[in-house]
PDB file of C-alpha atoms and ligand atoms in Angstrom:
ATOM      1  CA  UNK A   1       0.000   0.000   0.000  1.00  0.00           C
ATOM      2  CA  UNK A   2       1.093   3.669  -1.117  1.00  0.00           C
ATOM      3  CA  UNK A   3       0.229   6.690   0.773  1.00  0.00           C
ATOM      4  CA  UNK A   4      -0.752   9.495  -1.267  1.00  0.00           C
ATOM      5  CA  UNK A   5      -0.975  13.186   0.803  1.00  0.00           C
ATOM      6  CA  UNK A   6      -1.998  16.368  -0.051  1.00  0.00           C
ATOM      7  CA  UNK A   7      -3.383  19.379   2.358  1.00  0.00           C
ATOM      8  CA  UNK A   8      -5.602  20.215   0.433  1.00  0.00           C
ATOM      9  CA  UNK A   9      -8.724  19.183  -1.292  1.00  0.00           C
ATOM     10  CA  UNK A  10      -8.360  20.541  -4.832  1.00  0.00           C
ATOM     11  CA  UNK A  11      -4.195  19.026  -4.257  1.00  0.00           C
ATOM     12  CA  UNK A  12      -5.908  15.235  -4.031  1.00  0.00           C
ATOM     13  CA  UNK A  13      -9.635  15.337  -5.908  1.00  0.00           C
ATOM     14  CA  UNK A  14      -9.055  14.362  -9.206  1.00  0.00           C
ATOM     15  CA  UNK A  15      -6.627  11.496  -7.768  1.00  0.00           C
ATOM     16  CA  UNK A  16      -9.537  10.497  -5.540  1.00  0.00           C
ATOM     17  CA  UNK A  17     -11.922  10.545  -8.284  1.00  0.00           C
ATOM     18  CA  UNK A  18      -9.576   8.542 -10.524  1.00  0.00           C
ATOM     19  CA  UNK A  19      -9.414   5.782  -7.709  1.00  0.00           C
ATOM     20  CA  UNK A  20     -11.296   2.428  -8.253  1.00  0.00           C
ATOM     21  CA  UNK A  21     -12.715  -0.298  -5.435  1.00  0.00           C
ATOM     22  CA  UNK A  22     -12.613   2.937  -2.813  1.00  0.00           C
ATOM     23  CA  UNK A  23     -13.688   2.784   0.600  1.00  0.00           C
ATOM     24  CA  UNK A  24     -13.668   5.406   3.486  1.00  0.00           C
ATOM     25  CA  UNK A  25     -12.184   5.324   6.394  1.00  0.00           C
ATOM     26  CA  UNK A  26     -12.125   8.384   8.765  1.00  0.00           C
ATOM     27  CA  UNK A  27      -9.608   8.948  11.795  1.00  0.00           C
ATOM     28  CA  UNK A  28      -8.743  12.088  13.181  1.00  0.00           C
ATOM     29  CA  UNK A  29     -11.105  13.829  11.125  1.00  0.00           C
ATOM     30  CA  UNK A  30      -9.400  12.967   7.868  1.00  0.00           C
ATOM     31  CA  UNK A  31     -10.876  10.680   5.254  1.00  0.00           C
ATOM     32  CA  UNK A  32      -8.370   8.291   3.724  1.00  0.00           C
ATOM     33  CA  UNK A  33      -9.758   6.775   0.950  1.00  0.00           C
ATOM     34  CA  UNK A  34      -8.377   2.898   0.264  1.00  0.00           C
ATOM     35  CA  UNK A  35      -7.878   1.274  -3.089  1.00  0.00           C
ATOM     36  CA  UNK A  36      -6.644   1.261  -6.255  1.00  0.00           C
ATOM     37  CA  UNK A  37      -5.192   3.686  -8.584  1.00  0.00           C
ATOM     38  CA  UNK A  38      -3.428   2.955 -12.175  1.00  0.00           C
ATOM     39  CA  UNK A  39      -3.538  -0.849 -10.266  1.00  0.00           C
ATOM     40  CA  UNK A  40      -1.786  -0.198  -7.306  1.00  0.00           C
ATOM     41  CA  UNK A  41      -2.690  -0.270  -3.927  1.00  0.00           C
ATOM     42  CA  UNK A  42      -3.155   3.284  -2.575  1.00  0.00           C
ATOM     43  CA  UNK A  43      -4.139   5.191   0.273  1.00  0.00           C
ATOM     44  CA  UNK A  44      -5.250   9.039  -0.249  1.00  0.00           C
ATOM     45  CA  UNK A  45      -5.714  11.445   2.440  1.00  0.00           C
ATOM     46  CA  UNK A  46      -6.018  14.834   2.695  1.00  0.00           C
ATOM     47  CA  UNK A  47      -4.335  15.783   5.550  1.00  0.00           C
ATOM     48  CA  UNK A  48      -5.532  19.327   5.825  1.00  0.00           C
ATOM     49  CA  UNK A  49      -2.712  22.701   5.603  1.00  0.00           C
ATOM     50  CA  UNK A  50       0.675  22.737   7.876  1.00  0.00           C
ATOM     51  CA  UNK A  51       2.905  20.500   9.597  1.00  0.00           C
ATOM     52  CA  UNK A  52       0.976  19.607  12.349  1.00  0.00           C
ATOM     53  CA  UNK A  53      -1.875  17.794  10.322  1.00  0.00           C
ATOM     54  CA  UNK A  54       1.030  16.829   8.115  1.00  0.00           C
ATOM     55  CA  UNK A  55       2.806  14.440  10.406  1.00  0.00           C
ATOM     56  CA  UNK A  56      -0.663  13.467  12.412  1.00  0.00           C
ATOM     57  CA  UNK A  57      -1.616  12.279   8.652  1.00  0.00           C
ATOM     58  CA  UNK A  58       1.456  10.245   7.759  1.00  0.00           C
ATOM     59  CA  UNK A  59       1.580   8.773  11.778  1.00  0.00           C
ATOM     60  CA  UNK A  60      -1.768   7.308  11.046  1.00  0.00           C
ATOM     61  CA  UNK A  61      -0.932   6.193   7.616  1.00  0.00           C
ATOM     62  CA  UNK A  62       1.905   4.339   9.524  1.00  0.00           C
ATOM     63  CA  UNK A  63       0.439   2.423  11.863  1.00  0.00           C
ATOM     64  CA  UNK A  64      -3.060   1.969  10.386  1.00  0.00           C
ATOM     65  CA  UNK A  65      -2.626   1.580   6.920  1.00  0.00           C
ATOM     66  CA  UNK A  66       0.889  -0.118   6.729  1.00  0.00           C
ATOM     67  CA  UNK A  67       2.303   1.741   3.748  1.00  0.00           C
ATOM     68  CA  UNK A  68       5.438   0.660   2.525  1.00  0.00           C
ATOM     69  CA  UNK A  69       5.974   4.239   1.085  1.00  0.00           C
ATOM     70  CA  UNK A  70       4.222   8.115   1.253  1.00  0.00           C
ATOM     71  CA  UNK A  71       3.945  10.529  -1.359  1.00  0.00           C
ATOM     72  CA  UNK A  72       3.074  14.266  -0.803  1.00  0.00           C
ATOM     73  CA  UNK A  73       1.973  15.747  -3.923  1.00  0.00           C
ATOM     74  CA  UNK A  74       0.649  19.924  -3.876  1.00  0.00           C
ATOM     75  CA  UNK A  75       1.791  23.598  -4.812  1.00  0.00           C
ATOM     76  CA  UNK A  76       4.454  25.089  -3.579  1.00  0.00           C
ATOM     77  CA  UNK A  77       6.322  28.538  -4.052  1.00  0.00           C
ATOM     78  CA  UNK A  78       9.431  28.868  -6.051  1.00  0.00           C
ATOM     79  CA  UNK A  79      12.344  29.773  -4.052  1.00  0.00           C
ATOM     80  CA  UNK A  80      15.170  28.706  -6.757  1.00  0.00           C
ATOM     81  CA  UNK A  81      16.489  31.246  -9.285  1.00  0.00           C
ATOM     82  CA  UNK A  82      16.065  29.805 -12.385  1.00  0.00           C
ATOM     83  CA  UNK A  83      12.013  28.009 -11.628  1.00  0.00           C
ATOM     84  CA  UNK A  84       9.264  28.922 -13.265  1.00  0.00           C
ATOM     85  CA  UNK A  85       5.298  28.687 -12.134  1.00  0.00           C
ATOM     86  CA  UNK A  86       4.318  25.265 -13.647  1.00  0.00           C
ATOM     87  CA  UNK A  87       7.325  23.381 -13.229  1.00  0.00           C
ATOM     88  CA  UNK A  88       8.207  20.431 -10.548  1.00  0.00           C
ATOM     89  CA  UNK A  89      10.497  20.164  -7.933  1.00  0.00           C
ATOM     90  CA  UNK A  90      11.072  16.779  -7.051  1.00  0.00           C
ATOM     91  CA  UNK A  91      12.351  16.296  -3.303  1.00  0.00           C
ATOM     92  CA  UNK A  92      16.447  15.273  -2.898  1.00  0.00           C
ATOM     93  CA  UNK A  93      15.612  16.117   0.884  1.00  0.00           C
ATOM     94  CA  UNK A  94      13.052  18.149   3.004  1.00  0.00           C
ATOM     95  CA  UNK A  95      13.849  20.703   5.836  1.00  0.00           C
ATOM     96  CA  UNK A  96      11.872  22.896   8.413  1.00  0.00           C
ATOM     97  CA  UNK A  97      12.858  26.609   8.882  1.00  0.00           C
ATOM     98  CA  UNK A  98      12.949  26.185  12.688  1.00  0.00           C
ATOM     99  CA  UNK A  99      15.331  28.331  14.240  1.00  0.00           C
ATOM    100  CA  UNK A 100      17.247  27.512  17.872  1.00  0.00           C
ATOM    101  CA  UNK A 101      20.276  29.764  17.156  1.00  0.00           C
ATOM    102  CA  UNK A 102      20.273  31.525  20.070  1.00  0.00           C
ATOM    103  CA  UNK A 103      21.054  28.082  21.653  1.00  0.00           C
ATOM    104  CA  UNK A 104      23.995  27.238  19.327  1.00  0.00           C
ATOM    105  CA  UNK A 105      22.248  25.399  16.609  1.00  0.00           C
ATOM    106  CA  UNK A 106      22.571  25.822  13.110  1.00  0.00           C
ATOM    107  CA  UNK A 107      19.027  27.631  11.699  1.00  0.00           C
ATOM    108  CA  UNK A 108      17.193  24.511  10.703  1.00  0.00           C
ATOM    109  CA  UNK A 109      18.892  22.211  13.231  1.00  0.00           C
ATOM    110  CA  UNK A 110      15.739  20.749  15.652  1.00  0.00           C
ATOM    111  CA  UNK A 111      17.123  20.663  18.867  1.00  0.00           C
ATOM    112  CA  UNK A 112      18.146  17.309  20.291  1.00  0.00           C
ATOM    113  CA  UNK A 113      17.239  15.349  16.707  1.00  0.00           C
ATOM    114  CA  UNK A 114      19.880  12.621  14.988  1.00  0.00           C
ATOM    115  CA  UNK A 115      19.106  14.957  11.706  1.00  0.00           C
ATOM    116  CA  UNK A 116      16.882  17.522  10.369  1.00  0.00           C
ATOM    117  CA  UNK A 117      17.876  17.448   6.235  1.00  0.00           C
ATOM    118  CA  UNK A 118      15.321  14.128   6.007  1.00  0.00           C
ATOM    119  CA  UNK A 119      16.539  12.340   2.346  1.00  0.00           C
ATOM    120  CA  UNK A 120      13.658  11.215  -0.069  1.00  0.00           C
ATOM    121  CA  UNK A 121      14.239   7.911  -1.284  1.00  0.00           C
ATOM    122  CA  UNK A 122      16.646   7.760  -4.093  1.00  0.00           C
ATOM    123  CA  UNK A 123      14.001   4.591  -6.040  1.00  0.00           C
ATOM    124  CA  UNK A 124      11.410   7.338  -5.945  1.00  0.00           C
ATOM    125  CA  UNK A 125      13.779  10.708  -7.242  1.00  0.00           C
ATOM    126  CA  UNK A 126      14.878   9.015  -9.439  1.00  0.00           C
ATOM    127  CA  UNK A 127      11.568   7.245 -10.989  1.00  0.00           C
ATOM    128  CA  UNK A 128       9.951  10.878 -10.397  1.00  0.00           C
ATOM    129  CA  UNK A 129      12.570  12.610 -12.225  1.00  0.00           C
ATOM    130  CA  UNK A 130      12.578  10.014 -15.572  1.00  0.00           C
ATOM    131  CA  UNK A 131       8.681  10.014 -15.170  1.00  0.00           C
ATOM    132  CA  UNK A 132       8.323  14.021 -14.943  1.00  0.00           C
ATOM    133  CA  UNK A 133      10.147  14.693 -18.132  1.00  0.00           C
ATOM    134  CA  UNK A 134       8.244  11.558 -20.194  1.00  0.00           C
ATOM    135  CA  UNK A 135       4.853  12.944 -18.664  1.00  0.00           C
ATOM    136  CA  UNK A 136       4.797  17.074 -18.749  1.00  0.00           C
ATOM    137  CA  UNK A 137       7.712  16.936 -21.160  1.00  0.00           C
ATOM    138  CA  UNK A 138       6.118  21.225 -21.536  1.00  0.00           C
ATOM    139  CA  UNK A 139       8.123  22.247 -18.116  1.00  0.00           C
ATOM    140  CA  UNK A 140      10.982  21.660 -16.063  1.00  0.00           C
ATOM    141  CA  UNK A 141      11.645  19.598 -13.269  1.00  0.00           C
ATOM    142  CA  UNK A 142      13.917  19.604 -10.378  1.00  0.00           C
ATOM    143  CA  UNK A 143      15.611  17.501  -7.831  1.00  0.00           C
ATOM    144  CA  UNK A 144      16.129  19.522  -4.666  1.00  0.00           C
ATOM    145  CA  UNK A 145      15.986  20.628  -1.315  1.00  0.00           C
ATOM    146  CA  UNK A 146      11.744  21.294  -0.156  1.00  0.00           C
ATOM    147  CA  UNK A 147      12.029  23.769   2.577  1.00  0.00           C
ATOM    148  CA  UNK A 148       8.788  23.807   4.751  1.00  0.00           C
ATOM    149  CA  UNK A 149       6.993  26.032   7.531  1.00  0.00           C
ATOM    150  CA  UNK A 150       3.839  27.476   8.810  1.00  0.00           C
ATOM    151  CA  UNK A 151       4.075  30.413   6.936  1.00  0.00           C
ATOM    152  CA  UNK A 152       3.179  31.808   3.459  1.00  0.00           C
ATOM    153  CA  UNK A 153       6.149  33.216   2.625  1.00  0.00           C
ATOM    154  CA  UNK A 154       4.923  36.082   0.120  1.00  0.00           C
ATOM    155  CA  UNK A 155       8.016  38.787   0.608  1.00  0.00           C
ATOM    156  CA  UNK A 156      11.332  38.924  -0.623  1.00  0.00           C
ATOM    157  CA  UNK A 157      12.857  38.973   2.490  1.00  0.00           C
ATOM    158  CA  UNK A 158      11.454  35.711   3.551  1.00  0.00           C
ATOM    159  CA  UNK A 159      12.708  34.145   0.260  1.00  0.00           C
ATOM    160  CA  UNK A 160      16.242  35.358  -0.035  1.00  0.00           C
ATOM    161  CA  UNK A 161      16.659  34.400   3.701  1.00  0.00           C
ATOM    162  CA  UNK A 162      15.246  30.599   2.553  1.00  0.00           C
ATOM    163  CA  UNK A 163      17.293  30.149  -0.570  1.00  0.00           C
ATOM    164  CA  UNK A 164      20.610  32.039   1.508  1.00  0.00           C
ATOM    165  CA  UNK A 165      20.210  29.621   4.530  1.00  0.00           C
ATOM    166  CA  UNK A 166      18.930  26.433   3.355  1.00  0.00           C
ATOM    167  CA  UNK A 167      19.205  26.411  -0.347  1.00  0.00           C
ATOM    168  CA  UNK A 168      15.863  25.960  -0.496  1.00  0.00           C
ATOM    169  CA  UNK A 169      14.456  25.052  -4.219  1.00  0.00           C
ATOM    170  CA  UNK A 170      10.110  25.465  -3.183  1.00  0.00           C
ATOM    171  CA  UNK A 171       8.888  26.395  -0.252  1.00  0.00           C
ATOM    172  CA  UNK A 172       5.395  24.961   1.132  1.00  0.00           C
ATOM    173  CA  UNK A 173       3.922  23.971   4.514  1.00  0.00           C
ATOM    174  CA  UNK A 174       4.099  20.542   5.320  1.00  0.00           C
ATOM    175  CA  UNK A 175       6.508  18.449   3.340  1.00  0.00           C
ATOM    176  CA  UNK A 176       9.601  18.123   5.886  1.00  0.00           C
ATOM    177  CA  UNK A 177       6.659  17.307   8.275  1.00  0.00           C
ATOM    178  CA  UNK A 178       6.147  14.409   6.474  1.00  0.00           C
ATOM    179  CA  UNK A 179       9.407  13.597   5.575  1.00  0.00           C
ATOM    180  CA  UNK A 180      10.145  13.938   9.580  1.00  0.00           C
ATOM    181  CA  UNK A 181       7.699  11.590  10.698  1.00  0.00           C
ATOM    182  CA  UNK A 182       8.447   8.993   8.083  1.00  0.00           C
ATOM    183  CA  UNK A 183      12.237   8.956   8.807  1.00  0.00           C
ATOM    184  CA  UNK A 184      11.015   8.154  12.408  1.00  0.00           C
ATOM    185  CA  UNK A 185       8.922   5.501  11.070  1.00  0.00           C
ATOM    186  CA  UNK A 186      11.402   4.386   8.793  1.00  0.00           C
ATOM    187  CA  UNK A 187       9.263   5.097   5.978  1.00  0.00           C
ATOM    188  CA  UNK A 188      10.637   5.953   2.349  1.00  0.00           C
ATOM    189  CA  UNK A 189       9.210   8.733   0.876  1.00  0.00           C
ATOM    190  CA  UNK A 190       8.902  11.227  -1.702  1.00  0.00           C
ATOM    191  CA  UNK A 191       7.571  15.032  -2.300  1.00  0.00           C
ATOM    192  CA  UNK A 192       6.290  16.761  -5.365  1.00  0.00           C
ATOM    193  CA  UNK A 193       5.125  20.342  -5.370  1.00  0.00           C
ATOM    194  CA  UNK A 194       4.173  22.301  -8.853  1.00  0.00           C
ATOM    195  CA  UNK A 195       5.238  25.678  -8.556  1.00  0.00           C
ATOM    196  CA  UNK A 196       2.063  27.932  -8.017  1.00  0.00           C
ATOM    197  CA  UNK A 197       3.583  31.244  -7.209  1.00  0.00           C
ATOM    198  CA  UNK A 198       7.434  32.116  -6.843  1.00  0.00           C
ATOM    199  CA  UNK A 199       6.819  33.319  -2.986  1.00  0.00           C
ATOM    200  CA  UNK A 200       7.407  37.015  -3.474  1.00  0.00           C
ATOM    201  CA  UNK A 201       5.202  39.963  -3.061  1.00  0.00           C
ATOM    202  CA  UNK A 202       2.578  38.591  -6.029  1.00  0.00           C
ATOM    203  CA  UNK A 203       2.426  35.361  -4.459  1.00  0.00           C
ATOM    204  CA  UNK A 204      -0.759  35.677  -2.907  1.00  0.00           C
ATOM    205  CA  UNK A 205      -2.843  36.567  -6.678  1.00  0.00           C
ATOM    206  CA  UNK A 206      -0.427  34.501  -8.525  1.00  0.00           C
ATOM    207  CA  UNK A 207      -1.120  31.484  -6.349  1.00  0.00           C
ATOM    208  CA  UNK A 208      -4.797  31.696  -6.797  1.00  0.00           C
ATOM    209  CA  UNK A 209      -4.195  32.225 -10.688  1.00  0.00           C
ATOM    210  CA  UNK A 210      -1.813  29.408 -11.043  1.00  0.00           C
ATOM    211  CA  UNK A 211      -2.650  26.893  -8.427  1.00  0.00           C
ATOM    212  CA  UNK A 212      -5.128  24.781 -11.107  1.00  0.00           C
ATOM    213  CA  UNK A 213      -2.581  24.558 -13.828  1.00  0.00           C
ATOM    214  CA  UNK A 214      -0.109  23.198 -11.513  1.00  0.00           C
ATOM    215  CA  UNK A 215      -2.289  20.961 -10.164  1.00  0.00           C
ATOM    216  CA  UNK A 216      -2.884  19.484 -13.313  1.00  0.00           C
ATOM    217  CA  UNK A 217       1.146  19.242 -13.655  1.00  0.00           C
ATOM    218  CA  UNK A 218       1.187  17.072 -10.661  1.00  0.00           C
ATOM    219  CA  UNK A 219      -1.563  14.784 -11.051  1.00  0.00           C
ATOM    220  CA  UNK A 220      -0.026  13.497 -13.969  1.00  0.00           C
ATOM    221  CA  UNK A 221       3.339  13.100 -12.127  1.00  0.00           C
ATOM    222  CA  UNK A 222       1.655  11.343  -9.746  1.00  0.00           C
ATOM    223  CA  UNK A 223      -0.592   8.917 -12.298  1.00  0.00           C
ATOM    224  CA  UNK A 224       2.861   8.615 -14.352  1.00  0.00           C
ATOM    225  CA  UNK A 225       4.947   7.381 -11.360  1.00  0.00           C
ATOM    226  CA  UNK A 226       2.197   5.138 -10.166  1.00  0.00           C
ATOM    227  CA  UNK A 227       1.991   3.369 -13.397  1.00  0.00           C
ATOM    228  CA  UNK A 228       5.647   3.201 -13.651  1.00  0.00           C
ATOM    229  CA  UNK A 229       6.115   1.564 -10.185  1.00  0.00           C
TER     230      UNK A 229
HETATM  231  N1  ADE B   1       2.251  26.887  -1.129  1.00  0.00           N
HETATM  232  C1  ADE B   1       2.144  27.459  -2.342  1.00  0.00           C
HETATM  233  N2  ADE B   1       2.839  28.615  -2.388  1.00  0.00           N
HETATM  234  C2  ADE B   1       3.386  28.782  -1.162  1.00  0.00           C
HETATM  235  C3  ADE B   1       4.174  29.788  -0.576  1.00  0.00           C
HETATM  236  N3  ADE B   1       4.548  30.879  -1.262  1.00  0.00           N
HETATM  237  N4  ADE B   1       4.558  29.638   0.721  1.00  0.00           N
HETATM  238  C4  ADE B   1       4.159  28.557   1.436  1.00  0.00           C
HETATM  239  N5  ADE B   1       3.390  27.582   0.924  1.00  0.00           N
HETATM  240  C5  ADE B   1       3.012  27.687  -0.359  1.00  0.00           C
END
């Protein structure tokens, strides 16, 4: 069984639609739907926006559903120089921009973890990647870092500080929460955001412009990989 996450409902509709033999299940407020998609076994939740539903989500997908791997497919905002709305970034790792400098750590460091850069599984980058280009062979695609808070980041400020510190190739809100709780599970897993805005001062409007073509970018990623696996 795959897991298959997105916050929100227009980020997993068309994938639930697409499913066949579904059936409900509710916990923690969240439907996960069961069944089968492109022929595989599949899980798809919406977990609802930020990290704390985020890593709720993926802890029940552990121990109630069993996956053997979790995808989080949505938008995010385009932090690196060269990416344009519509194309993919493809997760090498995830991050969260916590911050406990004033206590020695490096920004990003959570205190008192084994790591906080949490590596997407190297199987799934690398059948994302070869999958992205056969299926929207219109955009770009990239393999990098996901850098995740709870925060819109919709300023300059806030960007150059994310790419400066981290690197940071999309920013969005729940990813590394994800990735977090399934490298305590021991869980492989993967993220793919479509870029829906490129988290400046237009964000906001361009997000809401954007957000269904992106979508669309990511549904097939998703469909393509699935078929592929
Ligand atoms: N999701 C889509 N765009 C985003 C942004 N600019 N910041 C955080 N999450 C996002």
């Amino acid at each position: 069984m795959i897991g298959i996450i997105g916050a929100m409902e227009e980020e997993v509709s068309q994938l639930i639609e697409a499913m066949e033999e579904k059936e409900k299940v509710t916990c923690a407020g969240m439907d996960f739907y069961c069944g089968k998609l492109k022929d595989k076994e599949v899980v798809i939740v919406q977990s609802g926006i930020g990290k704390v539903n985020m890593a709720l989500c993926t802890q029940i997908l552990a121990d109630r559903f069993d996956v053997k791997a979790v995808i989080n497919t949505g938008v995010a905002g385009g932090l690196y120089k060269d990416i344009e709305i519509g194309d993919i970034v493809i997760s090498k790792d995830a991050v969260q921009h916590v911050d406990a400098t004033v206590f020695g750590y490096k920004v990003g460091e959570i205190p008192r973890m084994d790591t906080s850069y949490f590596e997407a599984d190297k199987d799934l980058i690398e059948l994302a990647k070869k999958t992205c280009d056969e299926v929207n062979p219109d955009i770009h695609s990239y393999v990098g870092r996901v850098v995740s808070g709870d925060q819109f980041i919709s300023d300059n400020k806030k960007k150059h500080y994310l790419i400066n510190e981290f690197d940071g190739y999309c920013a969005e809100m729940e990813g590394a929460a994800m990735a977090q709780a399934a490298h305590l599970n021991q869980i492989p897993f993967i993220i793919l955001r479509a870029i829906s805005d490129k988290a400046d001062q237009e964000a906001a409007g361009s997000y809401e412009e954007f957000e269904k073509a992106a979508i669309k970018h990511i549904v097939r990623l998703v469909l393509g990989i699935l078929d592929r696996m």
